[in-house]
Coordinates of C-alpha atoms in Angstrom, one line a residue:
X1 CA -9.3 -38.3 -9.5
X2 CA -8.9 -40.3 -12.7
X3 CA -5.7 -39.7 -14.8
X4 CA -5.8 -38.9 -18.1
X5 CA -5.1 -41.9 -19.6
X6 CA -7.8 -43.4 -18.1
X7 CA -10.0 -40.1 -18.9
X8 CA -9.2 -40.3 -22.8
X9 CA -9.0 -44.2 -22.8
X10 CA -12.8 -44.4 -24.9
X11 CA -11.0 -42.9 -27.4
X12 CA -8.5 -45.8 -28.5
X13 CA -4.9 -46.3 -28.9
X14 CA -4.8 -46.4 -32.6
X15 CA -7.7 -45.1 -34.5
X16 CA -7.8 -42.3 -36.8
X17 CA -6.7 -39.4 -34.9
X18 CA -4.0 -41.1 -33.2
X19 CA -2.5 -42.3 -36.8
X20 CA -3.1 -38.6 -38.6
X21 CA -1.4 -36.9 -35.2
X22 CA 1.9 -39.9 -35.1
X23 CA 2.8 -39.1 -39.2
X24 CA 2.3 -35.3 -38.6
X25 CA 4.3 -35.2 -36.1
X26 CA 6.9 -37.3 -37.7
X27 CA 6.7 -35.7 -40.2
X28 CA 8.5 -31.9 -38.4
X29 CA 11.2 -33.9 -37.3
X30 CA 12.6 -34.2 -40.9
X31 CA 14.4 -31.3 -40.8
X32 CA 15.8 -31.5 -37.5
X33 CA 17.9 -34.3 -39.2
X34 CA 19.3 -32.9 -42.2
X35 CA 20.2 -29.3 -40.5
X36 CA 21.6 -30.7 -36.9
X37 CA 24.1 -32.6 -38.6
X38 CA 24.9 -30.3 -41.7
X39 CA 27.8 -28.8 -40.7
X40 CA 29.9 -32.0 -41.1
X41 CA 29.7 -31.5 -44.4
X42 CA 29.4 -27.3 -44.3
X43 CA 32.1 -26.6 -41.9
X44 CA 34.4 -30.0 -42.8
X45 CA 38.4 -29.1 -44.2
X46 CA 39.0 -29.9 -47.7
X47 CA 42.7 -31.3 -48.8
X48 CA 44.8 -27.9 -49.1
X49 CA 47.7 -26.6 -50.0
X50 CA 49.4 -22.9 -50.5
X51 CA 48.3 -21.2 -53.2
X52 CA 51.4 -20.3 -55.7
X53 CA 50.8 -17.4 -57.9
X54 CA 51.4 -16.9 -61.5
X55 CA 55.1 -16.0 -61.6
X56 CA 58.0 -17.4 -63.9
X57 CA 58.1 -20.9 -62.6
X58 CA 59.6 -24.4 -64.3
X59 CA 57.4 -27.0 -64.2
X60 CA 59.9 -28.8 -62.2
X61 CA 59.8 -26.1 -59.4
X62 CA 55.7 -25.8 -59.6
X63 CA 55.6 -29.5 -58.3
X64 CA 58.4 -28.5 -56.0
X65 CA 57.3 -25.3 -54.2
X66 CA 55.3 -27.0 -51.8
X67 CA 57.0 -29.0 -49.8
X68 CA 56.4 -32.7 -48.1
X69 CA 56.1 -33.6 -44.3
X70 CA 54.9 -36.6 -42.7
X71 CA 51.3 -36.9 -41.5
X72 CA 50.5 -40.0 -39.5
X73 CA 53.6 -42.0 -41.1
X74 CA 53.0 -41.0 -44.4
X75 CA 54.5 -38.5 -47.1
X76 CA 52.1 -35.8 -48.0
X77 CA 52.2 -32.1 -49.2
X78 CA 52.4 -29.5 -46.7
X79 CA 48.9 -27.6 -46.0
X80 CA 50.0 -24.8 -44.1
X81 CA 53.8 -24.2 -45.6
X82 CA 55.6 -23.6 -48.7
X83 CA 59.3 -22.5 -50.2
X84 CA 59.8 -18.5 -50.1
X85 CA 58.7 -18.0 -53.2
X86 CA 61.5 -15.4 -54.2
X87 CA 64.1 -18.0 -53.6
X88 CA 62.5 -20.0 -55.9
X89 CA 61.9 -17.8 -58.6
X90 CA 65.6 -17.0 -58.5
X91 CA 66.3 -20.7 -58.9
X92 CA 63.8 -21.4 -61.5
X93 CA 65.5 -18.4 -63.9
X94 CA 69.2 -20.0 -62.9
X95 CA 67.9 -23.0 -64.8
X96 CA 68.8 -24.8 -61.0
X97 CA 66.9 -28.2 -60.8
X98 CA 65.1 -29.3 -57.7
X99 CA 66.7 -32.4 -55.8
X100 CA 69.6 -32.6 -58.2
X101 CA 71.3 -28.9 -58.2
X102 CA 69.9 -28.1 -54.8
X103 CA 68.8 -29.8 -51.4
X104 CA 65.4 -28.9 -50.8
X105 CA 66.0 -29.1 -47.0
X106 CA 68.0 -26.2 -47.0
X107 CA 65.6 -24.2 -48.6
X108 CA 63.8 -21.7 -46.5
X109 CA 60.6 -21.9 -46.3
X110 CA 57.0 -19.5 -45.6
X111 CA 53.8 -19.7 -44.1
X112 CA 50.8 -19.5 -47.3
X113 CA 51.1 -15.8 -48.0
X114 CA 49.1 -15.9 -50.8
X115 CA 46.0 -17.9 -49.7
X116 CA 45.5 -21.5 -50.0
X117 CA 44.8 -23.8 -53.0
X118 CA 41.3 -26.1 -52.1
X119 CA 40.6 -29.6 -53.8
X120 CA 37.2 -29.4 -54.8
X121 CA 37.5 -33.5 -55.5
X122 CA 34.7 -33.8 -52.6
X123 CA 33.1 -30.2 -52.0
X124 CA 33.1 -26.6 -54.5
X125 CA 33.0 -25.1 -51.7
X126 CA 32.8 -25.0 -47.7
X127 CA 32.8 -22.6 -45.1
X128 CA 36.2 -23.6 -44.0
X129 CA 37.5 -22.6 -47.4
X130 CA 34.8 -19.9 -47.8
X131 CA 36.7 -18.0 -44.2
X132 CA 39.8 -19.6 -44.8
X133 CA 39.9 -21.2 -41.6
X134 CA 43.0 -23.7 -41.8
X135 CA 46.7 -23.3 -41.0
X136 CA 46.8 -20.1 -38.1
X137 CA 43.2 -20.3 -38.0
X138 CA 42.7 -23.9 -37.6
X139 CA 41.3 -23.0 -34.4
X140 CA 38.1 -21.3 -35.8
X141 CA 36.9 -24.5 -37.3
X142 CA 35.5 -26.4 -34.2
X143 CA 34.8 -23.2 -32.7
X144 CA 32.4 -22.9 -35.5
X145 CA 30.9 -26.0 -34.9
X146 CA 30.8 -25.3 -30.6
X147 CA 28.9 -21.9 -31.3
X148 CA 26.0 -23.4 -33.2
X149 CA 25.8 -25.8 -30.3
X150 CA 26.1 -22.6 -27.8
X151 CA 22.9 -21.2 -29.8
X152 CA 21.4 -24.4 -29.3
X153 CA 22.2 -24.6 -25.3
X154 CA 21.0 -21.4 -24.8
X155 CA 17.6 -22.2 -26.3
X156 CA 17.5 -24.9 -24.7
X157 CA 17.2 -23.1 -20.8
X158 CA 14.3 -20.5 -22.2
X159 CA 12.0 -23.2 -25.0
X160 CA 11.5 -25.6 -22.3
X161 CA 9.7 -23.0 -19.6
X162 CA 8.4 -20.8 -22.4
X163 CA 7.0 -24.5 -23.7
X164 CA 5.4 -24.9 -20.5
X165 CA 4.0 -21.3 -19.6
X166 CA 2.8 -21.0 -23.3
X167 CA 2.3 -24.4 -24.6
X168 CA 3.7 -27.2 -26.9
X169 CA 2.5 -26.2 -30.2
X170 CA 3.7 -22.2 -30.2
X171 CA 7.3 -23.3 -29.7
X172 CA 7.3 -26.1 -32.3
X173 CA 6.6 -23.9 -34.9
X174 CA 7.9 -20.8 -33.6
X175 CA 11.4 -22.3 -33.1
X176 CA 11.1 -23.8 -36.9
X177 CA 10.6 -20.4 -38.4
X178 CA 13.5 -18.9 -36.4
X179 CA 16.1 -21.6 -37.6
X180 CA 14.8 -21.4 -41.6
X181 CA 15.1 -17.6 -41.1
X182 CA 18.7 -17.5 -40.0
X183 CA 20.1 -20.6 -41.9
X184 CA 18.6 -18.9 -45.1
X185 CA 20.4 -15.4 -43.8
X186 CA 24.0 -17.4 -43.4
X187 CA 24.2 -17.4 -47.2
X188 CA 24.7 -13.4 -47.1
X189 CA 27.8 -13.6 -44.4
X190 CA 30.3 -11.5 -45.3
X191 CA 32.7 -12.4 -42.9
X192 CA 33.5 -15.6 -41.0
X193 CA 32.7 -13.6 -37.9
X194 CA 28.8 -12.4 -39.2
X195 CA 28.9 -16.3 -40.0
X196 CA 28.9 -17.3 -36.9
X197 CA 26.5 -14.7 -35.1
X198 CA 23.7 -15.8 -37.6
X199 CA 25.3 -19.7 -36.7
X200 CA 24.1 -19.1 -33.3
X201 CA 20.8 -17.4 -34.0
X202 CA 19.8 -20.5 -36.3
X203 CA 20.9 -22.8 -33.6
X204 CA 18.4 -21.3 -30.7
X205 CA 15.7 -22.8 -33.4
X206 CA 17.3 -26.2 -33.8
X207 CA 16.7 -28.5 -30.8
X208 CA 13.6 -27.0 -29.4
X209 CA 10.9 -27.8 -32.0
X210 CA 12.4 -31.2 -31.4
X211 CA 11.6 -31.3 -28.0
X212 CA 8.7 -29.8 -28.1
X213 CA 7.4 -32.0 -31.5
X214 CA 8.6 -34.9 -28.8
X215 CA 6.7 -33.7 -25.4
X216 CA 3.6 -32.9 -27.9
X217 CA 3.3 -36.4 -28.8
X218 CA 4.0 -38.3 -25.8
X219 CA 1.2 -36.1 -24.0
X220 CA -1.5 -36.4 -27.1
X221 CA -1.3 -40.3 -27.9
X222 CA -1.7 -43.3 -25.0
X223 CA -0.6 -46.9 -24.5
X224 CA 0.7 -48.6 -27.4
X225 CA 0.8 -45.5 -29.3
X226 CA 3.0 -43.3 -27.1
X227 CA 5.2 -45.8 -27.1
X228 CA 5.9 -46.5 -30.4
X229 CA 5.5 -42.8 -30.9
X230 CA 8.3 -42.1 -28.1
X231 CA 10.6 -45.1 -29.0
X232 CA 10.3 -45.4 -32.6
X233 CA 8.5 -42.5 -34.4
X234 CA 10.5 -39.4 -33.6
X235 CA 13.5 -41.4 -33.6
X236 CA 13.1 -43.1 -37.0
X237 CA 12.2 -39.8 -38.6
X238 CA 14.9 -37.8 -37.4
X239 CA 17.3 -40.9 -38.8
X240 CA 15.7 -40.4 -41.9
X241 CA 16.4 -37.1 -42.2
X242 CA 19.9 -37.7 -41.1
X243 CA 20.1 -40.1 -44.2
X244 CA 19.4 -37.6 -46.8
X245 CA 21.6 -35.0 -45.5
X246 CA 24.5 -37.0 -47.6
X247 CA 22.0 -37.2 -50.4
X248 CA 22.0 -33.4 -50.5
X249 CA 25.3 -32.9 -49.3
X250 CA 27.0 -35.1 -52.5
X251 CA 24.3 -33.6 -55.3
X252 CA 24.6 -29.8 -53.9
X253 CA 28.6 -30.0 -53.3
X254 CA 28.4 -26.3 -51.8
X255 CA 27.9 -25.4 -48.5
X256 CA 25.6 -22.4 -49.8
X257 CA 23.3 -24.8 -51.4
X258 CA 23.2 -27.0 -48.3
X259 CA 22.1 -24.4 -46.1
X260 CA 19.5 -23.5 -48.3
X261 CA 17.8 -26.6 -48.8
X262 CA 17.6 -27.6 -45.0
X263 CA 16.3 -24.3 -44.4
X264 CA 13.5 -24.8 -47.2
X265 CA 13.2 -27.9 -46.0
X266 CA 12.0 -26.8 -42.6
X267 CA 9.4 -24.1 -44.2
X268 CA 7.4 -26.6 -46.1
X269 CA 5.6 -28.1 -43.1
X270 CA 4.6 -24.7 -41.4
X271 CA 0.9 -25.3 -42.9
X272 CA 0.8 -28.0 -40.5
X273 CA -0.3 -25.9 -37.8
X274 CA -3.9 -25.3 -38.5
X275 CA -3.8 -29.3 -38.3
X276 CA -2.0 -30.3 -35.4
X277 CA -4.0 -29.9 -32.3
X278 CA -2.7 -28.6 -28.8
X279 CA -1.9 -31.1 -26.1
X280 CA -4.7 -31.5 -24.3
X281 CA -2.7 -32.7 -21.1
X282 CA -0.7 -29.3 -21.6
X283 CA -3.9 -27.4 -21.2
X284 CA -5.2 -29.2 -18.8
X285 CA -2.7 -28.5 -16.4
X286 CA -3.9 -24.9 -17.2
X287 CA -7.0 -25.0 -16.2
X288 CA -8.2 -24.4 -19.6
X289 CA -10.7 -27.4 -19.5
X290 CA -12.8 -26.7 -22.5
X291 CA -10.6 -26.2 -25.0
X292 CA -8.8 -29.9 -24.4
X293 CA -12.5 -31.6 -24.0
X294 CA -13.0 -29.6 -27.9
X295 CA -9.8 -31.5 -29.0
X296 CA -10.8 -34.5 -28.0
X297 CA -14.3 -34.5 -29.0
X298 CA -13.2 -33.7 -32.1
X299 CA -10.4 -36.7 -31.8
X300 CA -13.6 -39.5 -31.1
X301 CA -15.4 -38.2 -34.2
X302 CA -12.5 -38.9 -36.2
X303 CA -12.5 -42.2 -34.5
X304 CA -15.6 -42.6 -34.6
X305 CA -16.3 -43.3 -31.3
X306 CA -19.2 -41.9 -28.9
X307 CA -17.9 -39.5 -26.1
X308 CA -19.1 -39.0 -22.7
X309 CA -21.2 -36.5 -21.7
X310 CA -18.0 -34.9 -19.4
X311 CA -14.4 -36.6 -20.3
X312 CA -12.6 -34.7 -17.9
X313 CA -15.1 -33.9 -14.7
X314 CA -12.8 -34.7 -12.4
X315 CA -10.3 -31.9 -13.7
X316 CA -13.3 -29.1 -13.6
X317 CA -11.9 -26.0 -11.1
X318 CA -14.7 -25.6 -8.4
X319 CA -14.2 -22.0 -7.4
X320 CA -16.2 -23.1 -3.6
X321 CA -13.1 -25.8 -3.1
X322 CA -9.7 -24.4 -4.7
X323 CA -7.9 -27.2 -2.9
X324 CA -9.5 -29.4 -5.1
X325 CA -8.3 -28.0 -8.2
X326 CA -6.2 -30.0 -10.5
X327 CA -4.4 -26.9 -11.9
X328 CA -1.3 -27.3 -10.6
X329 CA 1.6 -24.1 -11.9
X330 CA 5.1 -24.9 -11.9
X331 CA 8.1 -23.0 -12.2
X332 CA 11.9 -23.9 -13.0
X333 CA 12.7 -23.8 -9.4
X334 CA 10.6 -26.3 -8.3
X335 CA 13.1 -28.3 -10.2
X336 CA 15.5 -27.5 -7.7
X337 CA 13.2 -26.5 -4.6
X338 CA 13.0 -30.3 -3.1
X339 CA 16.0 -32.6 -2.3
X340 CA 15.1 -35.6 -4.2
X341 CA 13.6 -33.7 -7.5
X342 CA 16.9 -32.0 -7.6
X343 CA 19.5 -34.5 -7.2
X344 CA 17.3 -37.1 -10.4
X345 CA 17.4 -33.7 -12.3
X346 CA 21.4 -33.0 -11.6
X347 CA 21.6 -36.8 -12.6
X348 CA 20.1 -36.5 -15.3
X349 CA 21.6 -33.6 -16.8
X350 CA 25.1 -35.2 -16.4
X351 CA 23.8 -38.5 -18.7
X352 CA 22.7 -36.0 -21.2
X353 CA 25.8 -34.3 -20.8
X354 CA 27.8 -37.7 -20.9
X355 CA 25.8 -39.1 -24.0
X356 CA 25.7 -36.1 -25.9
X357 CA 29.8 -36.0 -25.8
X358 CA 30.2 -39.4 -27.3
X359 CA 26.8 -38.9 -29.7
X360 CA 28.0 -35.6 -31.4
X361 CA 32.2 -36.6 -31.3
X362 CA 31.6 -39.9 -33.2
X363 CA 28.6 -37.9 -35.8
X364 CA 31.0 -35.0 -36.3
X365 CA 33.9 -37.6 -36.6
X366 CA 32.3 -39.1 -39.9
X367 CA 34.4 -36.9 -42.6
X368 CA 37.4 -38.9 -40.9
X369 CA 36.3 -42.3 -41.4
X370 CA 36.6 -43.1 -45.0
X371 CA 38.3 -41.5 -47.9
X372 CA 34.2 -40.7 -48.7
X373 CA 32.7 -38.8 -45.9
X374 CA 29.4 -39.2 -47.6
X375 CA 29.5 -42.9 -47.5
X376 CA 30.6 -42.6 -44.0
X377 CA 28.0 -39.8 -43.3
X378 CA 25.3 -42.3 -44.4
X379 CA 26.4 -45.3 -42.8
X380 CA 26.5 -43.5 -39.3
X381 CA 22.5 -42.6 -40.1
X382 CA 21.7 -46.1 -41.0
X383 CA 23.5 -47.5 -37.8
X384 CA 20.3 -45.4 -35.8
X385 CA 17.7 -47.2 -37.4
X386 CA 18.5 -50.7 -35.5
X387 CA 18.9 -48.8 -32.7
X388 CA 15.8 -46.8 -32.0
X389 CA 14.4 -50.1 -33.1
X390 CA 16.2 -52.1 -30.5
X391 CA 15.3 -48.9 -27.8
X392 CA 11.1 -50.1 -28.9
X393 CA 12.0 -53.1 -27.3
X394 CA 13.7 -52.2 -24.8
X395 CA 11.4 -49.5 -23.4
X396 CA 8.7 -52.2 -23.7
X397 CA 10.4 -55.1 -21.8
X398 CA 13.4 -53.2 -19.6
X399 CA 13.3 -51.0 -16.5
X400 CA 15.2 -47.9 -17.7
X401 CA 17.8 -47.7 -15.9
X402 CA 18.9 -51.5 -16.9
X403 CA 18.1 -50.7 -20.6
X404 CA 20.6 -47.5 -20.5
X405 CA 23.3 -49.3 -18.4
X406 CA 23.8 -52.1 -21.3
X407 CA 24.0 -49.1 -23.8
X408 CA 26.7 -47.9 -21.4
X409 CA 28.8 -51.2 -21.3
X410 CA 28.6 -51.5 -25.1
X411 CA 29.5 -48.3 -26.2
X412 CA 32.4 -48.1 -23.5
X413 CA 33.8 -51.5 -24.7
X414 CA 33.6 -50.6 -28.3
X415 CA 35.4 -47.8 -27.8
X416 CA 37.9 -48.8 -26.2
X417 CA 38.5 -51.7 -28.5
X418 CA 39.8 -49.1 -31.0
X419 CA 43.0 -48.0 -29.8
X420 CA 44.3 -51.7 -29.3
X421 CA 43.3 -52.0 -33.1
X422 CA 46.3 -52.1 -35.5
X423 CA 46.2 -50.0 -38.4
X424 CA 46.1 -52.5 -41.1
X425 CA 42.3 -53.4 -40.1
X426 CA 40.5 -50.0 -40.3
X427 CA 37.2 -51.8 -41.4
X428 CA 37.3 -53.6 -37.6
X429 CA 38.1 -50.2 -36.6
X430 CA 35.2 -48.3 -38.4
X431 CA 33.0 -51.3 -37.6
X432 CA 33.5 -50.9 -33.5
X433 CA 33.0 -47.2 -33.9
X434 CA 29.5 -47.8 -35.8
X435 CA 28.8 -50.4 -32.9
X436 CA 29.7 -47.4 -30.5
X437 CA 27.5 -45.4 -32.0
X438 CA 24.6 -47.8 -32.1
X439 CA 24.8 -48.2 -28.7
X440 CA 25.2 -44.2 -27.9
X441 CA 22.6 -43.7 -30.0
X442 CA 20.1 -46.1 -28.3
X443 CA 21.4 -44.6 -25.1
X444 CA 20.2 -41.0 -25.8
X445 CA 16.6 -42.4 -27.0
X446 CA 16.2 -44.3 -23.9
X447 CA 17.2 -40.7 -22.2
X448 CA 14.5 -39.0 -23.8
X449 CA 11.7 -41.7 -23.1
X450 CA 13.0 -41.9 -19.2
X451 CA 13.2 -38.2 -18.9
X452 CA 9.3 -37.6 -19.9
X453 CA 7.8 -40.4 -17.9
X454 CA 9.8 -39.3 -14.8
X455 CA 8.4 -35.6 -14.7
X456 CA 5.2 -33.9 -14.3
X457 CA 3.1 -32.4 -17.2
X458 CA 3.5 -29.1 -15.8
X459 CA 6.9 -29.7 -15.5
X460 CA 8.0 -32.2 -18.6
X461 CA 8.7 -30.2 -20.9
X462 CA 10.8 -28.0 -18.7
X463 CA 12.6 -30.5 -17.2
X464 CA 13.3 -31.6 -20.5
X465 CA 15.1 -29.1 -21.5
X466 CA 16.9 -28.6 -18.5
X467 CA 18.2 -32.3 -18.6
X468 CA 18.7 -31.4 -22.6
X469 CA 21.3 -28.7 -21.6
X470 CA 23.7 -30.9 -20.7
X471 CA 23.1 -32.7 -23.7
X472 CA 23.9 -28.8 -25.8
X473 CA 26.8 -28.5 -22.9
X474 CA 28.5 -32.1 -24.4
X475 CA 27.5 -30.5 -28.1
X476 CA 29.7 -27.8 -27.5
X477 CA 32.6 -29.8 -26.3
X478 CA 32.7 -32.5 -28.7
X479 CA 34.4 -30.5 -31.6
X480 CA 37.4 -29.5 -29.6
X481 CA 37.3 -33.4 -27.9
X482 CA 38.2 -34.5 -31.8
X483 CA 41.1 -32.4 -31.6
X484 CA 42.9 -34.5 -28.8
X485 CA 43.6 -37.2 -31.7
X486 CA 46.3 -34.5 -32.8
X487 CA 48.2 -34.6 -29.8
X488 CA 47.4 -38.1 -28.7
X489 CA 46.3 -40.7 -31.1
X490 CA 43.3 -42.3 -30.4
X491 CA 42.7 -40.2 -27.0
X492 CA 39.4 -38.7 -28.2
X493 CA 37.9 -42.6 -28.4
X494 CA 39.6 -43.4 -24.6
X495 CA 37.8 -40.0 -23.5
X496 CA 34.5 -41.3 -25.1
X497 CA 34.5 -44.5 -23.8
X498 CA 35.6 -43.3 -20.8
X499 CA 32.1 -41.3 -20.4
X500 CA 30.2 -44.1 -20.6
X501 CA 31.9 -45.8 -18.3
X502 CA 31.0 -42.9 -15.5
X503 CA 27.4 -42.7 -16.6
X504 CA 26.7 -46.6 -15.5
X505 CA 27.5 -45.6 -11.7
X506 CA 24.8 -42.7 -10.9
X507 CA 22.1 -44.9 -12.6
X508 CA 22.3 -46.5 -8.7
X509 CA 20.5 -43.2 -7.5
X510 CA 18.0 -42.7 -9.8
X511 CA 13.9 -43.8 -9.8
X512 CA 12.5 -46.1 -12.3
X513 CA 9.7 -44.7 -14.5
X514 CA 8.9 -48.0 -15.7
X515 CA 5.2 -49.7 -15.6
X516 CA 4.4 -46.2 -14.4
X517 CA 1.4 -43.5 -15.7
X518 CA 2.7 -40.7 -16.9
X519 CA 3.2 -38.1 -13.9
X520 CA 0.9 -35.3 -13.7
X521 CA 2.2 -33.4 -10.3
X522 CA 5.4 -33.4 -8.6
X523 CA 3.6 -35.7 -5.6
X524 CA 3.2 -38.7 -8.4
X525 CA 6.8 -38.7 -9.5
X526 CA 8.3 -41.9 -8.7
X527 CA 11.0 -42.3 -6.1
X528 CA 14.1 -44.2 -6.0
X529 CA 14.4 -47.9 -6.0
X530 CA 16.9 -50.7 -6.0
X531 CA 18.3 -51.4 -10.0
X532 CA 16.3 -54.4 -10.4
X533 CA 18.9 -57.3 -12.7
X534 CA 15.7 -59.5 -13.9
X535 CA 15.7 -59.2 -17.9
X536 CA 12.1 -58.1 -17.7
X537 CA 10.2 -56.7 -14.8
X538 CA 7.0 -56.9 -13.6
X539 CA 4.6 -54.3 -14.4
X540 CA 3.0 -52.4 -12.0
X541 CA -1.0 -51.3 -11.6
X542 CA -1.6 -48.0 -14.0
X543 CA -3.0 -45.9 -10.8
X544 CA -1.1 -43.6 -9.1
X545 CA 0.2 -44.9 -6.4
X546 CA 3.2 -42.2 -5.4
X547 CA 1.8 -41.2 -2.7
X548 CA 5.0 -40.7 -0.1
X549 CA 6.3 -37.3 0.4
X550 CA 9.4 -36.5 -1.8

């Protein structure tokens, strides 16, 4: 039986189908980069202070009331405390002058009881001063943050099978319409509790249409073109619409007006469905023969090519000889059903898990880095583009496991360059953590290339989002990782870097995808092999050649 590669292979890597499918599909993964990331600007903690109401005050005492602590060696007003405001008052009438008549450190003093005071120097408005979650309820702000993800994660167990038992296309677009829907519903929360229920709802749309837009394309375009597609293409366009999140972020100011425009954002390529065509690899493995020889067809007149009288004979179900049907039905267990299958997909999983940690800690960590977080916003975007770029080449040159082991050394040296840092070069210090993030960054695209060559069509996109919910499982984590700075200075970088040090050893277990057709049963996955240390390998043959029992 020929594989499909070789079955579609008249029709080109490059012509005009192939170009029309790579921009469209690009084109849906926009949105997935302004909304994944929003919340470091929607859900970020302006400068605060307690709010002091209008009573008889001095001027002298209204500069006074709130009182100064230290905060990483340095003065600065209190966020979460202030004078009782009674003994104040008292003081203020008594014509008592602060510092001079009376040591403020004998004063008493009292949590915010009348709200807080937010600078809107950098936003008019966030959900954290929307809820007012600061002070008492500091805890509500990466909890926030860690349910999106939990809507995410839980999408990410059900889109992968229903992606599979449905197909590629339904759950690309259906996915989309469910996170516009909810992120357009967010701007009607009344409390910080309905906030997050509708949080969660728009984050089972998030990830999914991403893997799905992703599986799609790798299955629909061959050679050259999948490659760039999976390397570059997805990649690039999610960075690009990572970059204009701070673009909207610093012209919209409020998180109400940032929520709106991502979710508009993802409503204006809906009409792309009555143009993007099913994966014909998808419904092949359905049995559904026709319909992917109609796609196809219709892909060589756009090409401009002449088609053969049967493109996919071999795949044709002869009711006489079932056992030669290439229909093959898979279910989630059969991700877990053999040995070795399980153990690569447990494997897996944990470098998703591992990557996804450091990915999302240093992302979310951008509001921290300079006294701009749209400046530093942007700059971690633009670190992604040398990176999916440098992943093209690696893909094209490395085995996979090699290619994601030097993304591990480099991130975990980078990071734990950081703490050994002195404070008086925070440019060195911003410049390692951008180098971390290039290197985590080329990490998780390498993930996502290894991940769909290593499983079968029936299976990929399943498998994909099984893998993926480690990835939504690190997601959740990383808010409350960020924390540890508070009680530890610099532990959240150790813990990163640390991560990446533990994701180089199970690389020794894994198979190598590389050289390899794509899989199209559970037979032709390839199995486990020494980690090869030769800069480039040598391709093999593009025949199936898997042939020993898993």
């Amino acid at each position: 039986m020929r594989d499909y590669d070789t079955s579609v292979a008249f029709l080109g890597e490059w012509g005009r189908f192939q170009v029309i499918v790579f921009f469209m599909l690009c084109s849906t993964i926009l949105p997935n980069g302004t909304s994944s990331f929003s919340l470091v600007f929607v859900a970020d903690t302006p400068a605060h202070h307690c709010l002091v109401p209008e009573v008889n005050l001095s001027q002298e005492w209204r500069e006074t009331v709130i009182p100064m602590e230290e905060v990483n060696g340095e003065l600065a007003r209190s966020q979460c405390r202030r004078y009782r405001l009674d003994k104040v008052r008292n003081l203020s009438e008594m014509g008592v002058v602060p510092g001079r008549d009376v040591n403020l450190s004998s004063l008493e003093q009292e949590d915010c009881l009348d709200g807080w005071n937010y600078s809107r120097q950098l936003y008019q408005s966030t959900a954290v001063s929307e809820f007012d979650l600061v002070c008492n309820k500091r805890w509500r702000q990466p909890l926030t943050v860690t349910i999106f993800f939990l809507g995410v994660l839980v999408e990410s167990f059900f889109s992968g099978v229903l992606s599979d038992r449905f197909g590629r296309k339904p759950v690309l677009f259906g996915t989309s319409v469910i996170q516009s829907v909810f992120s357009l519903a967010l701007l009607a929360s009344p409390s910080w509790e309905v906030f997050c229920v509708l949080l969660f709802c728009s984050g089972l749309g998030n990830i999914s249409n991403y893997l799905s837009c992703y599986v799609l394309g790798t299955e629909i375009l061959t050679g050259n073109a999948r490659v760039v597609y999976a390397s570059i293409g997805v990649f690039v366009a999610f960075a690009f619409g990572y970059m204009m999140l701070p673009l909207f972020a610093y012209f919209l100011r409020t998180w109400t007006g940032l929520t709106m425009a991502n979710a508009l954002l993802g409503i204006l390529y809906m009409p792309l469905w009555w143009f993007l065509p099913e994966s014909p690899m998808w419904l092949l493995s359905q049995g559904r023969v026709a319909e992917a020889e109609t796609i196809v067809r219709k892909a060589a007149k756009m090409n401009r090519v002449e088609a053969p009288e049967k493109i996919f004979a071999d795949y044709i179900i002869n009711a006489e000889t079932p056992e030669e049907t290439f229909v093959q039905r898979y279910t989630l267990l059969d991700l877990l059903r053999r040995k070795r299958v399980a153990a690569t997909t447990f494997i897996m999983t944990f470098l998703w898990f591992s990557q996804s940690l450091s990915y999302y800690g240093l992302t979310l960590n951008t509001s921290q880095l300079h006294s701009d977080p749209y400046i530093s916003c942007f700059l971690s975007a633009v670190v992604e583009l040398p990176a999916y770029f440098g992943t093209c080449f690696a893909v094209r040159f490395l085995p996979r496991r090699l290619a994601f082991l030097l993304t591990c050394l480099v991130s975990a040296l980078s990071l734990f360059f950081i703490p050994l840092l002195p404070q008086s070069v925070l440019g060195v210090a911003v410049a390692l953590e951008m180098l971390g993030k290039f290197a985590i960054t080329a990490g998780t695209s390498i993930l996502y290339f290894y991940c769909a060559e290593l499983y079968p069509t029936g299976l990929r996109n399943t498998s994909t989002g099984m893998c993926s919910m480690g990835s939504r499982i690190g997601g959740c984590i990383a808010p409350f990782v960020l924390q540890l700075n508070f009680y530890v200075k610099h532990l959240t970088y150790v813990t990163m870097g640390s991560m990446a040090v533990l994701s180089a050893f199970p690389l020794l277990f894994m198979p190598e995808s590389f050289g390899r057709p794509l899989p199209e049963t559970l037979e032709q996955m390839p199995k486990t092999q020494r980690l090869k240390c030769s800069c480039i390998a040598r391709r093999e043959p593009s025949k199936h050649v898997m042939e020993s029992k898993l």
